[in-house]
């Protein structure tokens, strides 16, 4: 084991090909939800288009999951919140109770699933988001 060789597999025997890219994809997914919405999503899309055909299977799986769930999650949050406002009206207090409750629950669930996906990526394991992940619908 020669640390100067620069090969991550030599330094960490549990390293899996594409693990760094998988961790980056999951991190960008969480950043999109928590820190820099839009910017992190654009970076995630760029990574997906750049590596979708060439990434190792672990990275490709995490990239595909995070990109797909970011799009579906965005639709769930924006469109359904908009539909609740359209049905209830802007000036009705119960509309805002429902919208805020819905947003907090969906957003919180997406963050929690993203944290689990990040843990799986850091462990070098694949992960499929339940209910809204590719292949779930």
mmCIF file of C-alpha atoms in Angstrom, residues 8-100:
data_model
loop_
_atom_site.group_PDB
_atom_site.id
_atom_site.type_symbol
_atom_site.label_atom_id
_atom_site.label_comp_id
_atom_site.label_asym_id
_atom_site.label_seq_id
_atom_site.Cartn_x
_atom_site.Cartn_y
_atom_site.Cartn_z
ATOM 1 C CA UNK A 8 -7.649 5.934 -3.986
ATOM 2 C CA UNK A 9 -8.155 2.161 -4.094
ATOM 3 C CA UNK A 10 -4.620 1.742 -2.677
ATOM 4 C CA UNK A 11 -5.294 4.172 0.167
ATOM 5 C CA UNK A 12 -8.852 3.022 0.941
ATOM 6 C CA UNK A 13 -9.484 -0.656 0.251
ATOM 7 C CA UNK A 14 -13.247 -0.035 0.471
ATOM 8 C CA UNK A 15 -13.240 2.544 -2.343
ATOM 9 C CA UNK A 16 -15.580 1.702 -5.223
ATOM 10 C CA UNK A 17 -15.188 3.034 -8.781
ATOM 11 C CA UNK A 18 -17.340 6.129 -9.187
ATOM 12 C CA UNK A 19 -17.858 6.614 -5.466
ATOM 13 C CA UNK A 20 -16.601 10.216 -5.513
ATOM 14 C CA UNK A 21 -18.975 11.127 -8.326
ATOM 15 C CA UNK A 22 -21.848 9.373 -6.519
ATOM 16 C CA UNK A 23 -21.121 11.376 -3.346
ATOM 17 C CA UNK A 24 -20.931 14.588 -5.386
ATOM 18 C CA UNK A 25 -24.307 13.843 -7.018
ATOM 19 C CA UNK A 26 -25.990 13.222 -3.669
ATOM 20 C CA UNK A 27 -24.338 16.326 -2.188
ATOM 21 C CA UNK A 28 -25.589 18.483 -5.062
ATOM 22 C CA UNK A 29 -29.071 17.028 -4.612
ATOM 23 C CA UNK A 30 -29.041 18.100 -0.955
ATOM 24 C CA UNK A 31 -27.491 21.480 -1.795
ATOM 25 C CA UNK A 32 -30.316 22.057 -4.265
ATOM 26 C CA UNK A 33 -32.859 21.435 -1.511
ATOM 27 C CA UNK A 34 -31.105 23.243 1.322
ATOM 28 C CA UNK A 35 -28.500 25.800 0.286
ATOM 29 C CA UNK A 36 -28.427 26.860 -3.356
ATOM 30 C CA UNK A 37 -31.607 25.852 -5.164
ATOM 31 C CA UNK A 38 -31.298 26.160 -8.902
ATOM 32 C CA UNK A 39 -27.520 26.527 -8.946
ATOM 33 C CA UNK A 40 -26.915 23.085 -7.460
ATOM 34 C CA UNK A 41 -29.624 21.666 -9.749
ATOM 35 C CA UNK A 42 -27.877 23.134 -12.795
ATOM 36 C CA UNK A 43 -24.579 21.607 -11.637
ATOM 37 C CA UNK A 44 -26.304 18.250 -11.108
ATOM 38 C CA UNK A 45 -27.825 18.377 -14.599
ATOM 39 C CA UNK A 46 -24.433 19.254 -16.062
ATOM 40 C CA UNK A 47 -22.843 16.287 -14.248
ATOM 41 C CA UNK A 48 -25.608 13.988 -15.493
ATOM 42 C CA UNK A 49 -25.229 15.048 -19.130
ATOM 43 C CA UNK A 50 -21.429 14.864 -18.892
ATOM 44 C CA UNK A 51 -21.183 11.455 -17.198
ATOM 45 C CA UNK A 52 -24.445 9.591 -17.937
ATOM 46 C CA UNK A 53 -22.803 7.291 -20.497
ATOM 47 C CA UNK A 54 -19.248 7.118 -19.169
ATOM 48 C CA UNK A 55 -19.572 6.960 -15.379
ATOM 49 C CA UNK A 56 -18.973 3.733 -13.475
ATOM 50 C CA UNK A 57 -22.223 1.930 -12.520
ATOM 51 C CA UNK A 58 -22.291 3.227 -8.931
ATOM 52 C CA UNK A 59 -21.917 6.855 -10.027
ATOM 53 C CA UNK A 60 -24.340 6.455 -12.927
ATOM 54 C CA UNK A 61 -26.970 5.015 -10.601
ATOM 55 C CA UNK A 62 -26.639 7.848 -8.057
ATOM 56 C CA UNK A 63 -26.502 10.498 -10.798
ATOM 57 C CA UNK A 64 -29.643 9.110 -12.414
ATOM 58 C CA UNK A 65 -31.472 8.873 -9.106
ATOM 59 C CA UNK A 66 -30.639 12.369 -7.924
ATOM 60 C CA UNK A 67 -31.369 14.000 -11.284
ATOM 61 C CA UNK A 68 -34.706 12.223 -11.688
ATOM 62 C CA UNK A 69 -35.808 12.806 -8.091
ATOM 63 C CA UNK A 70 -34.778 16.483 -8.298
ATOM 64 C CA UNK A 71 -37.077 16.948 -11.295
ATOM 65 C CA UNK A 72 -39.965 14.942 -9.790
ATOM 66 C CA UNK A 73 -39.475 16.595 -6.379
ATOM 67 C CA UNK A 74 -39.522 20.035 -7.981
ATOM 68 C CA UNK A 75 -42.746 19.177 -9.780
ATOM 69 C CA UNK A 76 -44.280 17.851 -6.560
ATOM 70 C CA UNK A 77 -43.351 20.964 -4.611
ATOM 71 C CA UNK A 78 -44.074 23.678 -7.193
ATOM 72 C CA UNK A 79 -47.046 22.283 -9.105
ATOM 73 C CA UNK A 80 -49.000 20.781 -6.232
ATOM 74 C CA UNK A 81 -48.404 23.820 -4.021
ATOM 75 C CA UNK A 82 -49.611 25.994 -6.903
ATOM 76 C CA UNK A 83 -52.659 23.782 -7.357
ATOM 77 C CA UNK A 84 -53.524 24.066 -3.660
ATOM 78 C CA UNK A 85 -53.291 27.862 -3.882
ATOM 79 C CA UNK A 86 -55.371 27.894 -7.070
ATOM 80 C CA UNK A 87 -58.082 25.751 -5.493
ATOM 81 C CA UNK A 88 -58.170 27.531 -2.146
ATOM 82 C CA UNK A 89 -57.480 31.112 -3.149
ATOM 83 C CA UNK A 90 -54.695 33.413 -2.019
ATOM 84 C CA UNK A 91 -56.728 35.063 0.720
ATOM 85 C CA UNK A 92 -57.992 31.994 2.549
ATOM 86 C CA UNK A 93 -56.044 31.149 5.729
ATOM 87 C CA UNK A 94 -56.651 27.397 5.357
ATOM 88 C CA UNK A 95 -55.039 27.490 1.932
ATOM 89 C CA UNK A 96 -51.790 28.645 3.498
ATOM 90 C CA UNK A 97 -52.057 26.132 6.335
ATOM 91 C CA UNK A 98 -52.359 23.349 3.748
ATOM 92 C CA UNK A 99 -49.636 24.728 1.447
ATOM 93 C CA UNK A 100 -47.118 25.240 4.251
#
